[in-house]
PDB file of C-alpha atoms and ligand atoms in Angstrom:
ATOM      1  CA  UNK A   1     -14.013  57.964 -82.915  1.00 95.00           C
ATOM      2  CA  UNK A   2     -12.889  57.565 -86.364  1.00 97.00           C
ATOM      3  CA  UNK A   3     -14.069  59.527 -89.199  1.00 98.00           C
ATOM      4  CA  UNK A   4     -13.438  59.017 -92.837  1.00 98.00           C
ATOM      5  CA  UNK A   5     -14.744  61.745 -95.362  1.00 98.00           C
ATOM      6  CA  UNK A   6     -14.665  60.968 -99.324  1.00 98.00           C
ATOM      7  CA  UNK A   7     -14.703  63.698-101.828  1.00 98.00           C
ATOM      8  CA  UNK A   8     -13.578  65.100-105.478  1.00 98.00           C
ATOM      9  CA  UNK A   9     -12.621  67.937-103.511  1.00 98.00           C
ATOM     10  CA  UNK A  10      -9.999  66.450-100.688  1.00 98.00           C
ATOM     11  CA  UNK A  11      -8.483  70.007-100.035  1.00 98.00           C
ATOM     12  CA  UNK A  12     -11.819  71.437 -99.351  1.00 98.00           C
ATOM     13  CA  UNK A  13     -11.557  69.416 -95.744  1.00 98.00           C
ATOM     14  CA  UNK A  14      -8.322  71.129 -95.111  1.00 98.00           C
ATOM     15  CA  UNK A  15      -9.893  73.112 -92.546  1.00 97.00           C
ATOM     16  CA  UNK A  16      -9.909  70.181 -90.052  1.00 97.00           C
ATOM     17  CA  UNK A  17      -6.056  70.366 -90.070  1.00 96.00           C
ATOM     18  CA  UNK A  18      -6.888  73.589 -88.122  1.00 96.00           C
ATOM     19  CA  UNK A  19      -7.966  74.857 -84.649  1.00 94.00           C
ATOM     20  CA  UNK A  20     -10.090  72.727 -82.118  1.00 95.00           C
ATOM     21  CA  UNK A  21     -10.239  69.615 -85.014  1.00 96.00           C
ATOM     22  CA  UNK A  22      -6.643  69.875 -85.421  1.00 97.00           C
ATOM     23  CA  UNK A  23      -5.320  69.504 -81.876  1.00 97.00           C
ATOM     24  CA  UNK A  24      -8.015  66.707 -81.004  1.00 97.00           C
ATOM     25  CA  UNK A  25      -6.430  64.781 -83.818  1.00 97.00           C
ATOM     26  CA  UNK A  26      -3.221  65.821 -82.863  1.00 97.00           C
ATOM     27  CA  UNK A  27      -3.990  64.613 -79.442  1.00 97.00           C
ATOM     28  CA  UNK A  28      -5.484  61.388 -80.979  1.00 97.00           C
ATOM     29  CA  UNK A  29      -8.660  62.185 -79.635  1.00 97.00           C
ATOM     30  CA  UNK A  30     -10.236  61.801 -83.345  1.00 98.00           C
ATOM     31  CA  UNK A  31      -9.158  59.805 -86.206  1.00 97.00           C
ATOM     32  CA  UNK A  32     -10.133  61.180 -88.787  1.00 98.00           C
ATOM     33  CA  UNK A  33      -9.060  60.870 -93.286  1.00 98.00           C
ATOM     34  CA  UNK A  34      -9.958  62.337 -95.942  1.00 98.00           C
ATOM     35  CA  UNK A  35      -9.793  60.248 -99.283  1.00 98.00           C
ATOM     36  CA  UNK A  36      -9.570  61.502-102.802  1.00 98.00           C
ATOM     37  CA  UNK A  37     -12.769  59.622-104.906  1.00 98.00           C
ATOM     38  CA  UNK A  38     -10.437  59.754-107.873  1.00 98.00           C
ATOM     39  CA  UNK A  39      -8.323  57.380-106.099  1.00 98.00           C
ATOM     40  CA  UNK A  40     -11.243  54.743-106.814  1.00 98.00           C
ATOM     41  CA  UNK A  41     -11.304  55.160-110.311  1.00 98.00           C
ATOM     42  CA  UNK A  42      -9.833  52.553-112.732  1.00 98.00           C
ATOM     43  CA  UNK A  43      -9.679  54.997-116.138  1.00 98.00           C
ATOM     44  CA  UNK A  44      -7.518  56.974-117.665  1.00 98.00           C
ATOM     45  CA  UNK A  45      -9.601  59.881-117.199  1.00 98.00           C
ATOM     46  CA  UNK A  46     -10.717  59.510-113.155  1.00 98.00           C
ATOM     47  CA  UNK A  47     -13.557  59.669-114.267  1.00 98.00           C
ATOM     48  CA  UNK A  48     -16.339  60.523-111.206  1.00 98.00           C
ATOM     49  CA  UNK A  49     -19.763  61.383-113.429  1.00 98.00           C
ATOM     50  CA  UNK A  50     -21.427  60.617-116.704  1.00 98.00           C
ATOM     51  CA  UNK A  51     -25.295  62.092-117.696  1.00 98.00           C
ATOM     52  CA  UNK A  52     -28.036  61.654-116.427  1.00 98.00           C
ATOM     53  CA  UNK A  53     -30.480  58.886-117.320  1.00 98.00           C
ATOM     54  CA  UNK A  54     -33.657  60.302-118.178  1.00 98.00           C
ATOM     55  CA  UNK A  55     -31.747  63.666-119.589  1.00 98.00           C
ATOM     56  CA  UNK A  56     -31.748  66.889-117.851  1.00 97.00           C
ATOM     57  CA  UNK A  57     -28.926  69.447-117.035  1.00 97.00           C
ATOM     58  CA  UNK A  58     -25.760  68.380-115.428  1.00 97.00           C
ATOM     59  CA  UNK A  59     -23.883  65.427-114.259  1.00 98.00           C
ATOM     60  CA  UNK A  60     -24.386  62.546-111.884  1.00 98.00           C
ATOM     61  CA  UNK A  61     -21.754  60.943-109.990  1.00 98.00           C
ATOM     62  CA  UNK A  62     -21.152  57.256-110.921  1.00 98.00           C
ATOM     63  CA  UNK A  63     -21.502  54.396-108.844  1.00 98.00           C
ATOM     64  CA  UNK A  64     -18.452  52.042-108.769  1.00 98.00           C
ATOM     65  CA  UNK A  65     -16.013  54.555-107.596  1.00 98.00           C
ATOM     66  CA  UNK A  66     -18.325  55.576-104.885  1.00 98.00           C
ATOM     67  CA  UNK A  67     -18.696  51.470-103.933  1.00 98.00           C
ATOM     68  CA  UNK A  68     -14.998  50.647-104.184  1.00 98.00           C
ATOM     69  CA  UNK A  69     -14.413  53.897-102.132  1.00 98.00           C
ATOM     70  CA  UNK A  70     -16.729  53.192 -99.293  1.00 98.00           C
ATOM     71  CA  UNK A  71     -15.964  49.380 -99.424  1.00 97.00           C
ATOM     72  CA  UNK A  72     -12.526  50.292 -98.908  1.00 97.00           C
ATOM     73  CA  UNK A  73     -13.712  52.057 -95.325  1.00 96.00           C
ATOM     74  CA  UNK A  74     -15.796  49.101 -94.019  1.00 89.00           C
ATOM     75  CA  UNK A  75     -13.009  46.769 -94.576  1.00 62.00           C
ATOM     76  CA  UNK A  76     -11.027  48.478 -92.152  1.00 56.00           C
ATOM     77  CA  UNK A  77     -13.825  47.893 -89.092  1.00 55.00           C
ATOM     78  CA  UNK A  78     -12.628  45.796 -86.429  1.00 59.00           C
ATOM     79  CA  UNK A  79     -14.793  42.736 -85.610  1.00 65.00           C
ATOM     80  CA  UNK A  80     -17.318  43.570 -82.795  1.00 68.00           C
ATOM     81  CA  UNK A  81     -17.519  47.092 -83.509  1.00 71.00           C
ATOM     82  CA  UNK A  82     -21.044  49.045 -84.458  1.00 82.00           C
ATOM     83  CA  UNK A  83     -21.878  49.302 -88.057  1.00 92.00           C
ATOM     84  CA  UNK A  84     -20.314  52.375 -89.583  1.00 96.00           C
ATOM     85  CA  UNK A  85     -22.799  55.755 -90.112  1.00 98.00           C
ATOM     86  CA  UNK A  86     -22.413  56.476 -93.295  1.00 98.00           C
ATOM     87  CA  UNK A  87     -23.549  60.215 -93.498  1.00 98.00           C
ATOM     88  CA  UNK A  88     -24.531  61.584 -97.223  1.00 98.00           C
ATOM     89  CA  UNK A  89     -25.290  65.362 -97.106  1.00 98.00           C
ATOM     90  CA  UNK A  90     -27.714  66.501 -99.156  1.00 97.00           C
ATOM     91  CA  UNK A  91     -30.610  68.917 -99.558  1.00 95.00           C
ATOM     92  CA  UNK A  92     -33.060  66.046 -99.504  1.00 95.00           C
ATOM     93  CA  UNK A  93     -31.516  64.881 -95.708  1.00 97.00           C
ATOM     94  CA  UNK A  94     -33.143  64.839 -92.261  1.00 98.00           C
ATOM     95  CA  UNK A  95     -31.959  67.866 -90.764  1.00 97.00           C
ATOM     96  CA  UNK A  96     -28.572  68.264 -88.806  1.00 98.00           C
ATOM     97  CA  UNK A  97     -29.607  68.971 -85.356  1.00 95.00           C
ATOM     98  CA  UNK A  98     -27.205  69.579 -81.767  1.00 93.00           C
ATOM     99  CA  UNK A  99     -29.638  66.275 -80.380  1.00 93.00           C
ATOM    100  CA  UNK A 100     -27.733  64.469 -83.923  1.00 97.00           C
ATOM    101  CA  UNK A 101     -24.682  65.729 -83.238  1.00 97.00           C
ATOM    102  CA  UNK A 102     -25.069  64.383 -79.357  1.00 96.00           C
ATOM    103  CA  UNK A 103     -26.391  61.182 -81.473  1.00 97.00           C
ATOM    104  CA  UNK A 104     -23.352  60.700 -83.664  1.00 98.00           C
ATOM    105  CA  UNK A 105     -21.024  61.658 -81.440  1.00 98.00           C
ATOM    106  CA  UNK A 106     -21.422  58.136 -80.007  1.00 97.00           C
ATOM    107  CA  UNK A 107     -20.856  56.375 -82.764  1.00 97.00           C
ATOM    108  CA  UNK A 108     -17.557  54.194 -83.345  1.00 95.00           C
ATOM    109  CA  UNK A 109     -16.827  55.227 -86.899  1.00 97.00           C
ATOM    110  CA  UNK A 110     -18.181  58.502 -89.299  1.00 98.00           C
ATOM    111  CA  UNK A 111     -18.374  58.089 -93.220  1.00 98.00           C
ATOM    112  CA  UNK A 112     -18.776  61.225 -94.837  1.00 98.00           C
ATOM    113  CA  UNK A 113     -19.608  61.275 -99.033  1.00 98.00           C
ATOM    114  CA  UNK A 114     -19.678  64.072-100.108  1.00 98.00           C
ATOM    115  CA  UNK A 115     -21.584  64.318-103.402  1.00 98.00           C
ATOM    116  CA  UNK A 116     -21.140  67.085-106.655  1.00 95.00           C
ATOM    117  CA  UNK A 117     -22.997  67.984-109.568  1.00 88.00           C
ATOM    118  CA  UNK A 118     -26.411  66.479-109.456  1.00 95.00           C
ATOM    119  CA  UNK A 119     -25.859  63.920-106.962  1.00 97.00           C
ATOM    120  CA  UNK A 120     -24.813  60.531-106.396  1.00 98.00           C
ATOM    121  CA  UNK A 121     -26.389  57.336-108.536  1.00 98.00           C
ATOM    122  CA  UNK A 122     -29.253  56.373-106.108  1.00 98.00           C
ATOM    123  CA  UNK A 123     -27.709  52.869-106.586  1.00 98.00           C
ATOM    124  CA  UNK A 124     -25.062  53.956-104.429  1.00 98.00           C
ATOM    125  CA  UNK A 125     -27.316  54.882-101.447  1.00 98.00           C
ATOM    126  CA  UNK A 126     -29.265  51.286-101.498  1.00 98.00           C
ATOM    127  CA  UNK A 127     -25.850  49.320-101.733  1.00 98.00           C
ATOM    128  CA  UNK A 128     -24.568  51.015 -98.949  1.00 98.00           C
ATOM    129  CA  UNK A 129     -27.645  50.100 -96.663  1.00 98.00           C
ATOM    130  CA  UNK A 130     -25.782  46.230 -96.374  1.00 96.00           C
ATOM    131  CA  UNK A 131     -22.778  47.645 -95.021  1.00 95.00           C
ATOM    132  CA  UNK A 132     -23.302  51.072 -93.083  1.00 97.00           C
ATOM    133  CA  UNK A 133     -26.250  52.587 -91.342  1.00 97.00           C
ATOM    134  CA  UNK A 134     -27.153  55.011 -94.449  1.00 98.00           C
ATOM    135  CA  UNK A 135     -28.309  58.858 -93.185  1.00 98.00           C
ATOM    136  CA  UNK A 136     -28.882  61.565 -95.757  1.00 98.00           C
ATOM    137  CA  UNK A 137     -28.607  64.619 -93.493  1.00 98.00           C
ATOM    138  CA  UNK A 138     -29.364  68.309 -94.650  1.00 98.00           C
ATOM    139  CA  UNK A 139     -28.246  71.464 -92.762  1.00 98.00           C
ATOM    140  CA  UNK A 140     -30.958  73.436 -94.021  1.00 97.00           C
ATOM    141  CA  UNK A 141     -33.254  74.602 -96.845  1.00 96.00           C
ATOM    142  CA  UNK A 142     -30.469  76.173 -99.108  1.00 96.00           C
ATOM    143  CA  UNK A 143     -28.879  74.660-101.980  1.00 95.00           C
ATOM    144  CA  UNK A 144     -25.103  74.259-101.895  1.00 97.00           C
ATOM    145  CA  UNK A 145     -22.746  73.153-104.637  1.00 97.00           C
ATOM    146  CA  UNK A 146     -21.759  69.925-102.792  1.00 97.00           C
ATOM    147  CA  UNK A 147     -20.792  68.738 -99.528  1.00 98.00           C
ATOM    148  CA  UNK A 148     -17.499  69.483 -98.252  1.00 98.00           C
ATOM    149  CA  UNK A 149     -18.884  72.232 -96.701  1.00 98.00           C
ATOM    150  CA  UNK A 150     -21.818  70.620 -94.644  1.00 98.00           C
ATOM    151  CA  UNK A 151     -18.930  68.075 -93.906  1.00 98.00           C
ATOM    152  CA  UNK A 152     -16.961  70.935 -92.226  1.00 98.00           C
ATOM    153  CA  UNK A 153     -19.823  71.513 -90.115  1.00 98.00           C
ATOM    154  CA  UNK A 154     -21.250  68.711 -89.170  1.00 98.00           C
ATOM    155  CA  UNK A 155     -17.581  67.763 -88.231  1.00 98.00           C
ATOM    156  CA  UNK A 156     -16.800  70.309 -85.910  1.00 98.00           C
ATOM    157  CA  UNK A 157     -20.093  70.472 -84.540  1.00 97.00           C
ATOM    158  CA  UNK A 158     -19.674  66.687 -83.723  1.00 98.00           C
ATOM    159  CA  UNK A 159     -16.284  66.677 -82.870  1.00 98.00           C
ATOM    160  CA  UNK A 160     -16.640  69.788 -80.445  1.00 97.00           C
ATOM    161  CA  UNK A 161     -18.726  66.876 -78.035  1.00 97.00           C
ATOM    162  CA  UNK A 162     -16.016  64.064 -77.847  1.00 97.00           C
ATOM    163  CA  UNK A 163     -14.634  63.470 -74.771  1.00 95.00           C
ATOM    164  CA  UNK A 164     -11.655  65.685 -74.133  1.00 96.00           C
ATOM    165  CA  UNK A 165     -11.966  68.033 -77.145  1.00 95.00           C
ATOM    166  CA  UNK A 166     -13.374  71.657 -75.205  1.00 94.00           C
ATOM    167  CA  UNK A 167     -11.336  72.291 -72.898  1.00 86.00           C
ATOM    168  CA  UNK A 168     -13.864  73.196 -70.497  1.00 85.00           C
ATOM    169  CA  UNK A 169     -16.876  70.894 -71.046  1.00 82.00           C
ATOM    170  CA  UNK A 170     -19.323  73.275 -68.837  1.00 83.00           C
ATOM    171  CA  UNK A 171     -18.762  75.449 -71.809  1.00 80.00           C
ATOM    172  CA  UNK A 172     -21.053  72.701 -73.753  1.00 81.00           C
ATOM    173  CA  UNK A 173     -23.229  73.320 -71.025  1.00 74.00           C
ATOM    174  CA  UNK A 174     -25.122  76.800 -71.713  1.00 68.00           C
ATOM    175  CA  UNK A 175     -24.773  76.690 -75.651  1.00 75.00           C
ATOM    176  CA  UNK A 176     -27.390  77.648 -77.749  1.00 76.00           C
ATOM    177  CA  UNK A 177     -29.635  74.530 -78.284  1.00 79.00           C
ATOM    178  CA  UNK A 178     -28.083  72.545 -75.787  1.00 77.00           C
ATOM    179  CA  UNK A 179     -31.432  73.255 -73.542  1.00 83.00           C
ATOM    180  CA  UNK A 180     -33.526  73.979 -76.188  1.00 89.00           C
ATOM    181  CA  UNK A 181     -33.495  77.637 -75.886  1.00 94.00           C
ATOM    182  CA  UNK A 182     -31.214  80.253 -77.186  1.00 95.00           C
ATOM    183  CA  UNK A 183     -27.773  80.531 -75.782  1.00 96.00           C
ATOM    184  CA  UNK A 184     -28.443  84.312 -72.955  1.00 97.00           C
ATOM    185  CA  UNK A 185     -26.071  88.067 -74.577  1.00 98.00           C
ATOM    186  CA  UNK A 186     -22.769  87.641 -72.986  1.00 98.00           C
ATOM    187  CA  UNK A 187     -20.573  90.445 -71.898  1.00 98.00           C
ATOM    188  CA  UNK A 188     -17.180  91.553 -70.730  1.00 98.00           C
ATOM    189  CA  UNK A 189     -15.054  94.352 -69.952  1.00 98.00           C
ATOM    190  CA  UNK A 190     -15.871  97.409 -69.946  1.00 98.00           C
ATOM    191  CA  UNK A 191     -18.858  97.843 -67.771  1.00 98.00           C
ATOM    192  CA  UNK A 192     -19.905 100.739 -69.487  1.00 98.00           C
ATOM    193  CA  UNK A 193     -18.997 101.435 -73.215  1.00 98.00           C
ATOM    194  CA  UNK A 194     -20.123 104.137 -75.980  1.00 98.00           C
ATOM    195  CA  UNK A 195     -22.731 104.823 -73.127  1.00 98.00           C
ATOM    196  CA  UNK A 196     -24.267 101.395 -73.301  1.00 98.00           C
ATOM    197  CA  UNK A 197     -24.091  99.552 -69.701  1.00 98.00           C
ATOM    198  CA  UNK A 198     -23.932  96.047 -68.686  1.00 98.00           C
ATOM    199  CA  UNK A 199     -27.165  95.138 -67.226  1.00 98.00           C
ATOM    200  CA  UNK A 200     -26.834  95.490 -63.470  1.00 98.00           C
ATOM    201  CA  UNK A 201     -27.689  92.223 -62.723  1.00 98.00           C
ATOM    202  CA  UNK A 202     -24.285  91.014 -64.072  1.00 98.00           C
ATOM    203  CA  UNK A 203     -22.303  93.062 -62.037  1.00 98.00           C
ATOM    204  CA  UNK A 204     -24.501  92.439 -58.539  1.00 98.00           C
ATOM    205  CA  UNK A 205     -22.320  89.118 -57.167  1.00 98.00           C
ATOM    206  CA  UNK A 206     -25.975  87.400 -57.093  1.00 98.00           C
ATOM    207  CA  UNK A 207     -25.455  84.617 -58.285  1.00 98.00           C
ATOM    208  CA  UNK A 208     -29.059  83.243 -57.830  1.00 98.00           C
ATOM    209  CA  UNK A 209     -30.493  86.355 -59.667  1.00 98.00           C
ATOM    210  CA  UNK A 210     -28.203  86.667 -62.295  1.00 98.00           C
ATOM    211  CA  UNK A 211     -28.931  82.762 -63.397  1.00 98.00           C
ATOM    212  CA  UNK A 212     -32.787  83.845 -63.529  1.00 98.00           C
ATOM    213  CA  UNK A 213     -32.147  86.667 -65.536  1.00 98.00           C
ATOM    214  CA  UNK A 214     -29.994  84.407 -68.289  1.00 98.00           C
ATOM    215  CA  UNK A 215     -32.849  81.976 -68.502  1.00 97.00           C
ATOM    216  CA  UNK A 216     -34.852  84.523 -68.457  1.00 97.00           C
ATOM    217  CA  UNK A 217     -32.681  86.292 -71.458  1.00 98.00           C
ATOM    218  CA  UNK A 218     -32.684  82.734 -73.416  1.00 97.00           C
ATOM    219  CA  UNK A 219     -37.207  82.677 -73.166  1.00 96.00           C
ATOM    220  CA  UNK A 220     -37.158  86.100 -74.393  1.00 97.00           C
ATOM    221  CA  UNK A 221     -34.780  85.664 -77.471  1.00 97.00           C
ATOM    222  CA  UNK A 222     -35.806  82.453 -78.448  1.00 97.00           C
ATOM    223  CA  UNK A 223     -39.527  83.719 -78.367  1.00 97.00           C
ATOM    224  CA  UNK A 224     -38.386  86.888 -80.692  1.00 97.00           C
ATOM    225  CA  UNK A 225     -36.020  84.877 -82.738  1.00 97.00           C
ATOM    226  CA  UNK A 226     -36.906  81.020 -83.040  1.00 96.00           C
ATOM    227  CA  UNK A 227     -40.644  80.645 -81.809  1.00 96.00           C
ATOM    228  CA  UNK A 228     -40.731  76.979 -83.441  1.00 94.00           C
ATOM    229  CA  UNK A 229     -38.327  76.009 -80.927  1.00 93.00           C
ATOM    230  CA  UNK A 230     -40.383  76.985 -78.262  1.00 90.00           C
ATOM    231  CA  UNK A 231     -43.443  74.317 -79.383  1.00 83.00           C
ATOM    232  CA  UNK A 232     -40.717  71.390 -78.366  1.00 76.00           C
ATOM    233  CA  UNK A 233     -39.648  72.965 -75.267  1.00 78.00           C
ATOM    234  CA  UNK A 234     -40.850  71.607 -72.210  1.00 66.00           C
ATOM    235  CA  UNK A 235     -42.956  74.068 -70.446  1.00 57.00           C
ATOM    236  CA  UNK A 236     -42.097  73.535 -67.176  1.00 57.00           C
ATOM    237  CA  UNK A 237     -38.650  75.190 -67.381  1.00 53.00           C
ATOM    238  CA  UNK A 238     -39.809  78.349 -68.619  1.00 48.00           C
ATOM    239  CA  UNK A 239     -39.225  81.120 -66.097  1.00 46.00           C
ATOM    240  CA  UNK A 240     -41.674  83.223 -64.742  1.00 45.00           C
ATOM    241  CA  UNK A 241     -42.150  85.997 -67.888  1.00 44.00           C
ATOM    242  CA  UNK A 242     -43.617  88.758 -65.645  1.00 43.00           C
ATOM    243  CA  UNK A 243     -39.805  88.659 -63.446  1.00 38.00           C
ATOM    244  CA  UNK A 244     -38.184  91.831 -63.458  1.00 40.00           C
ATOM    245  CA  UNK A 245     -34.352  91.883 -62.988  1.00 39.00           C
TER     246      UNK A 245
HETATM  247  N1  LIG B   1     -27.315  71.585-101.330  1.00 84.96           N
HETATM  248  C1  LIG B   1     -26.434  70.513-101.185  1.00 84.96           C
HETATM  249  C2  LIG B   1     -25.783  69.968-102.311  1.00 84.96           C
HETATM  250  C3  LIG B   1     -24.900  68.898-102.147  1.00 84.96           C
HETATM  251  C4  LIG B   1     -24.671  68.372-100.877  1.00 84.96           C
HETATM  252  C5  LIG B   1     -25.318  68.907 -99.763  1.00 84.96           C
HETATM  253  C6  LIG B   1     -26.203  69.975 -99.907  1.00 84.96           C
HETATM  254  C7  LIG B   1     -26.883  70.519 -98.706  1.00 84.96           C
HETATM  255  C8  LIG B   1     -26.751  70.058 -97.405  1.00 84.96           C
HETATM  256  N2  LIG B   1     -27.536  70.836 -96.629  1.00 84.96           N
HETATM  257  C9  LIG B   1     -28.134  71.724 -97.406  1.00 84.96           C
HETATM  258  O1  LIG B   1     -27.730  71.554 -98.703  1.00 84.96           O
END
């Protein structure tokens, strides 16, 4: 997969140099560049916003350096493959989900714009529909000061799901939302600490029982903690509530 994020902020994305993100591009598992807006600017200045039409407070990000920048990524597609994704973060988005980051994970190629101030010039959104697949995509009901750091996420949560990138891929197995339900309490060594004990069941060998009791574990703390997640979950795999481990 390649990925291409654009930004006022290119240092912000240094984080991707690091960790999990860093050795799958080392390992050339992801392709992924960051580009400096400014670099598509043709004044003196660099300039990246002007006011707003209409008035109001702040600034809004101006068009043609967005459209040369993300003209400059399309032109790089080799012929036959998919339309680019071009992702635009913003509180106004569909919401980043782990069934969209199985979705985009898929995808040949990952445009990132990551907007400042009061946004990008709508302008830029409906020219981009000719040449990318355009997805404004929020990560939840809280105002941020721009997107480099929904990038970060979305990036690593997407990236995590590539081929090759987790070194054990069971791991992606019994995560948190990857069922539906709440990822079960994990423990380790030592079975008993500050008088608090691992639950039995974890330390019985049976295998069979201590599977039941995770799901089991997952119900429970999903019910307590995200009860709208239980209204999509299929029924049918909910254990038996009145089980006793
Ligand atoms: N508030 C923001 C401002 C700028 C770009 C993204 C966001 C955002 C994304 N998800 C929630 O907020």
């Amino acid at each position: 997969m390649r990925i291409d994020v654009v930004s006022i902020f290119p240092e912000y994305l240094a984080p991707l140099e690091l960790s999990l993100i860093g050795k799958a591009r080392q390992d050339g598992l992801l392709d992924l560049h960051v580009h400096d807006l400014r670099d598509f600017t043709t004044d003196k200045h660099r300039s990246v916003d002007d006011t707003p039409y209409g008035g109001g407070a702040g600034m809004v990000m101006k068009a043609e350096p967005w459209a040369q920048a993300l003209a400059s990524l399309t032109e790089a597609r080799r012929d036959g493959v998919a339309r680019p994704v071009l992702i635009v973060p913003s509180p106004a988005g569909e919401r980043f989900t782990q069934a969209l980051a199985y979705e985009l994970a898929e995808e040949d190629q990952l445009v990132f714009a990551c907007g400042r101030y009061e946004g990008i010039d709508e302008r830029v959104i409906e020219w981009a529909e000719d040449h990318f697949t355009v997805r404004p995509m929020s990560l939840g009901d809280y105002v941020l000061n721009g997107g480099e750091v929904a990038v970060l996420a979305m990036v690593e949560a997407i990236g995590r799901l590539l081929p090759g990138v987790v070194g054990n891929p069971d791991s992606l197995v019994e995560e948190s939302h990857s069922d539906g339900l709440l990822e079960y309490p994990v423990y380790t060594k030592p079975a008993s600490w500050r008088e608090r004990d691992v639950p039995a069941v974890l330390l019985s060998g049976n295998h069979g029982k201590i599977a039941q009791w995770r799901r089991h574990e997952q119900y429970r703390r999903t019910a307590e903690r995200r009860p709208d997640l239980l209204e999509t979950f299929d029924a049918g795999k909910l254990p038996r509530a009145d089980r006793t481990f």
